Amino acid sequence: MRGTGAAAYGMYSCNVALSEVVSSLNRAGFDKQDICMVLSPAHPVSEVVRDTRIDGVESEDRALVTIGWVSEFGAVVIPTVGVFIRSQAFLRVLLTERKQTSQSCGSGTTLQDLGFPEREASRLSHEISDIGALVYVACPEGSRADKATELLRCAGACEAAAMSGASTAAAAAA
């Protein structure tokens, strides 16, 4: 299910602080609910979320803070670990469509749900596995996709681009 919204995305290595990327977007007026992240299961954030056996209070505090942080976004998808969805628009796009097609939660499937063509979704999915994270920004006002792309680049994206015909998450956020 694809709409005619616009979006921007950036690919980040595991050593880039995603909190800084998000802060940059927030300062420019992009809402956390319009942001979806797809993280490699090997990403440091993924490792904290996945680690449910917590021995010390310090580790427990870190895990709670991290889970609280990922819960603030429109969606965070960590293949083989879990999905956090706060936005109704991302819920419709990422879960309803998947139920209808009985597909598993993988980064390629998620990227197709967000409006990436199958070939691009496959390529980016492999890169997420190798690189670390994709930050997707739904831009209900299509003209803001270029601004989001520039912010993602300035925040250290190794690849960033705007896209039209993005998911219904972008269109539904309008």
mmCIF file of C-alpha atoms in Angstrom:
data_model
loop_
_atom_site.group_PDB
_atom_site.id
_atom_site.type_symbol
_atom_site.label_atom_id
_atom_site.label_comp_id
_atom_site.label_asym_id
_atom_site.label_seq_id
_atom_site.Cartn_x
_atom_site.Cartn_y
_atom_site.Cartn_z
ATOM 1 C CA MET A 1 0.000 0.000 0.000
ATOM 2 C CA ARG A 2 1.805 3.119 -1.197
ATOM 3 C CA GLY A 3 0.723 6.721 -1.197
ATOM 4 C CA THR A 4 1.964 9.859 -2.813
ATOM 5 C CA GLY A 5 3.749 11.324 0.191
ATOM 6 C CA ALA A 6 7.318 12.487 0.305
ATOM 7 C CA ALA A 7 10.080 11.368 2.603
ATOM 8 C CA ALA A 8 13.799 11.554 3.158
ATOM 9 C CA TYR A 9 16.190 8.924 4.391
ATOM 10 C CA GLY A 10 19.749 8.685 5.567
ATOM 11 C CA MET A 11 22.032 5.696 6.108
ATOM 12 C CA TYR A 12 24.277 5.790 9.175
ATOM 13 C CA SER A 13 27.120 3.703 10.502
ATOM 14 C CA CYS A 14 26.941 2.238 13.992
ATOM 15 C CA ASN A 15 29.303 4.873 15.352
ATOM 16 C CA VAL A 16 27.013 7.832 14.534
ATOM 17 C CA ALA A 17 24.967 9.011 17.517
ATOM 18 C CA LEU A 18 21.372 8.694 16.332
ATOM 19 C CA SER A 19 20.264 10.954 19.180
ATOM 20 C CA GLU A 20 22.220 13.783 17.510
ATOM 21 C CA VAL A 21 20.621 13.037 14.148
ATOM 22 C CA VAL A 22 17.172 13.189 15.719
ATOM 23 C CA SER A 23 17.996 16.365 17.675
ATOM 24 C CA SER A 24 19.032 18.042 14.432
ATOM 25 C CA LEU A 25 15.740 17.063 12.806
ATOM 26 C CA ASN A 26 13.729 18.171 15.853
ATOM 27 C CA ARG A 27 15.419 21.602 15.938
ATOM 28 C CA ALA A 28 14.363 22.065 12.293
ATOM 29 C CA GLY A 29 10.740 21.295 13.135
ATOM 30 C CA PHE A 30 10.480 17.601 12.253
ATOM 31 C CA ASP A 31 8.388 15.692 14.791
ATOM 32 C CA LYS A 32 9.637 12.426 16.304
ATOM 33 C CA GLN A 33 6.379 10.765 15.256
ATOM 34 C CA ASP A 34 7.333 11.376 11.607
ATOM 35 C CA ILE A 35 10.607 9.479 12.072
ATOM 36 C CA CYS A 36 11.070 5.758 11.496
ATOM 37 C CA MET A 37 14.365 3.981 12.099
ATOM 38 C CA VAL A 38 15.405 0.596 10.791
ATOM 39 C CA LEU A 39 18.378 -0.662 12.781
ATOM 40 C CA SER A 40 20.748 -3.529 12.232
ATOM 41 C CA PRO A 41 20.400 -6.171 14.961
ATOM 42 C CA ALA A 42 24.120 -5.494 15.592
ATOM 43 C CA HIS A 43 23.569 -1.749 16.157
ATOM 44 C CA PRO A 44 24.460 -0.640 19.723
ATOM 45 C CA VAL A 45 20.864 0.532 20.332
ATOM 46 C CA SER A 46 19.591 -2.866 19.161
ATOM 47 C CA GLU A 47 21.957 -4.657 21.501
ATOM 48 C CA VAL A 48 20.666 -2.711 24.509
ATOM 49 C CA VAL A 49 17.034 -3.359 23.527
ATOM 50 C CA ARG A 50 17.702 -7.048 22.904
ATOM 51 C CA ASP A 51 19.524 -7.570 26.209
ATOM 52 C CA THR A 52 16.650 -8.401 28.526
ATOM 53 C CA ARG A 53 18.802 -10.144 31.114
ATOM 54 C CA ILE A 54 20.005 -7.267 33.162
ATOM 55 C CA ASP A 55 22.305 -7.922 36.098
ATOM 56 C CA GLY A 56 22.994 -4.488 37.527
ATOM 57 C CA VAL A 57 20.940 -1.406 38.192
ATOM 58 C CA GLU A 58 23.197 0.672 35.931
ATOM 59 C CA SER A 59 22.501 -1.669 33.001
ATOM 60 C CA GLU A 60 18.812 -1.694 33.834
ATOM 61 C CA ASP A 61 18.699 2.094 33.805
ATOM 62 C CA ARG A 62 20.435 2.177 30.419
ATOM 63 C CA ALA A 63 17.996 -0.358 28.981
ATOM 64 C CA LEU A 64 14.962 1.536 30.289
ATOM 65 C CA VAL A 65 16.270 4.831 28.936
ATOM 66 C CA THR A 66 16.999 3.252 25.533
ATOM 67 C CA ILE A 67 13.595 1.559 25.303
ATOM 68 C CA GLY A 68 11.932 4.812 26.350
ATOM 69 C CA TRP A 69 13.915 6.649 23.673
ATOM 70 C CA VAL A 70 12.977 4.293 20.814
ATOM 71 C CA SER A 71 9.348 4.413 21.955
ATOM 72 C CA GLU A 72 9.193 8.145 21.224
ATOM 73 C CA PHE A 73 9.484 7.724 17.447
ATOM 74 C CA GLY A 74 6.854 7.013 14.844
ATOM 75 C CA ALA A 75 8.441 3.577 14.515
ATOM 76 C CA VAL A 76 11.672 1.720 15.178
ATOM 77 C CA VAL A 77 12.193 -1.639 13.491
ATOM 78 C CA ILE A 78 14.965 -3.998 14.541
ATOM 79 C CA PRO A 79 14.771 -7.198 12.481
ATOM 80 C CA THR A 80 14.913 -10.329 14.683
ATOM 81 C CA VAL A 81 14.621 -8.136 17.803
ATOM 82 C CA GLY A 82 11.379 -6.145 17.760
ATOM 83 C CA VAL A 83 9.210 -3.332 16.483
ATOM 84 C CA PHE A 84 8.237 -0.202 18.372
ATOM 85 C CA ILE A 85 5.396 1.782 16.812
ATOM 86 C CA ARG A 86 3.897 4.948 18.244
ATOM 87 C CA SER A 87 2.378 6.553 15.139
ATOM 88 C CA GLN A 88 -0.971 5.372 13.784
ATOM 89 C CA ALA A 89 0.281 6.117 10.270
ATOM 90 C CA PHE A 90 3.311 3.832 10.675
ATOM 91 C CA LEU A 91 1.120 1.221 12.380
ATOM 92 C CA ARG A 92 -1.140 1.052 9.326
ATOM 93 C CA VAL A 93 1.770 0.917 6.901
ATOM 94 C CA LEU A 94 4.067 -1.493 8.732
ATOM 95 C CA LEU A 95 1.689 -3.925 10.412
ATOM 96 C CA THR A 96 -1.597 -3.935 8.531
ATOM 97 C CA GLU A 97 0.083 -4.494 5.186
ATOM 98 C CA ARG A 98 2.334 -7.191 6.629
ATOM 99 C CA LYS A 99 -0.678 -9.062 8.055
ATOM 100 C CA GLN A 100 -2.348 -9.047 4.663
ATOM 101 C CA THR A 101 0.717 -10.437 2.933
ATOM 102 C CA SER A 102 1.904 -12.709 5.789
ATOM 103 C CA GLN A 103 5.435 -11.383 5.469
ATOM 104 C CA SER A 104 7.916 -11.486 8.294
ATOM 105 C CA CYS A 105 9.483 -8.432 9.870
ATOM 106 C CA GLY A 106 12.667 -7.896 7.923
ATOM 107 C CA SER A 107 14.322 -4.665 6.940
ATOM 108 C CA GLY A 108 13.674 -5.282 3.207
ATOM 109 C CA THR A 109 9.976 -5.821 3.804
ATOM 110 C CA THR A 110 9.827 -2.790 6.068
ATOM 111 C CA LEU A 111 11.513 -0.625 3.457
ATOM 112 C CA GLN A 112 9.076 -1.787 0.782
ATOM 113 C CA ASP A 113 6.216 -0.937 3.152
ATOM 114 C CA LEU A 114 7.704 2.554 3.484
ATOM 115 C CA GLY A 115 7.606 2.997 -0.298
ATOM 116 C CA PHE A 116 11.068 1.931 -1.456
ATOM 117 C CA PRO A 117 11.027 -0.029 -4.721
ATOM 118 C CA GLU A 118 11.866 -3.718 -4.218
ATOM 119 C CA ARG A 119 15.362 -3.446 -5.692
ATOM 120 C CA GLU A 120 16.267 -0.395 -3.577
ATOM 121 C CA ALA A 121 14.758 -2.016 -0.474
ATOM 122 C CA SER A 122 16.918 -5.076 -1.016
ATOM 123 C CA ARG A 123 20.073 -3.022 -1.530
ATOM 124 C CA LEU A 124 19.429 -0.813 1.490
ATOM 125 C CA SER A 125 18.501 -3.817 3.626
ATOM 126 C CA HIS A 126 21.931 -5.337 2.972
ATOM 127 C CA GLU A 127 23.564 -2.016 3.751
ATOM 128 C CA ILE A 128 21.659 -1.713 7.013
ATOM 129 C CA SER A 129 23.050 -5.113 7.987
ATOM 130 C CA ASP A 130 26.567 -3.917 7.168
ATOM 131 C CA ILE A 131 26.353 -0.249 8.099
ATOM 132 C CA GLY A 132 23.947 0.063 10.991
ATOM 133 C CA ALA A 133 20.888 2.256 10.608
ATOM 134 C CA LEU A 134 18.457 3.919 8.245
ATOM 135 C CA VAL A 135 16.599 7.011 9.440
ATOM 136 C CA TYR A 136 13.399 7.701 7.467
ATOM 137 C CA VAL A 137 11.536 11.002 7.807
ATOM 138 C CA ALA A 138 7.948 11.202 6.558
ATOM 139 C CA CYS A 139 7.377 14.656 5.070
ATOM 140 C CA PRO A 140 3.668 15.407 4.674
ATOM 141 C CA GLU A 141 4.728 18.732 3.176
ATOM 142 C CA GLY A 142 6.689 17.399 0.210
ATOM 143 C CA SER A 143 8.810 20.525 -0.015
ATOM 144 C CA ARG A 144 10.361 19.672 3.367
ATOM 145 C CA ALA A 145 11.872 16.416 2.093
ATOM 146 C CA ASP A 146 14.823 18.302 0.592
ATOM 147 C CA LYS A 147 15.409 20.089 3.899
ATOM 148 C CA ALA A 148 15.303 16.770 5.779
ATOM 149 C CA THR A 149 17.761 15.258 3.283
ATOM 150 C CA GLU A 150 20.199 18.110 3.827
ATOM 151 C CA LEU A 151 19.915 17.753 7.616
ATOM 152 C CA LEU A 152 20.521 14.004 7.379
ATOM 153 C CA ARG A 153 23.637 14.615 5.259
ATOM 154 C CA CYS A 154 24.940 17.233 7.679
ATOM 155 C CA ALA A 155 24.378 14.783 10.546
ATOM 156 C CA GLY A 156 26.795 12.306 8.971
ATOM 157 C CA ALA A 157 24.702 10.149 6.646
ATOM 158 C CA CYS A 158 26.858 8.128 4.262
ATOM 159 C CA GLU A 159 23.877 8.187 1.874
ATOM 160 C CA ALA A 160 20.863 10.497 1.980
ATOM 161 C CA ALA A 161 18.076 11.210 -0.483
ATOM 162 C CA ALA A 162 14.559 12.518 -0.797
ATOM 163 C CA MET A 163 11.875 10.344 -2.303
ATOM 164 C CA SER A 164 8.395 10.979 -3.624
ATOM 165 C CA GLY A 165 5.674 8.386 -3.738
ATOM 166 C CA ALA A 166 6.714 7.363 -0.246
ATOM 167 C CA SER A 167 4.589 5.358 2.117
ATOM 168 C CA THR A 168 1.128 6.153 3.262
ATOM 169 C CA ALA A 169 2.821 7.048 6.549
ATOM 170 C CA ALA A 170 3.971 10.273 4.899
ATOM 171 C CA ALA A 171 0.598 10.848 3.274
ATOM 172 C CA ALA A 172 -1.375 9.922 6.404
ATOM 173 C CA ALA A 173 0.649 12.301 8.545
ATOM 174 C CA ALA A 174 -0.712 15.188 6.467
#
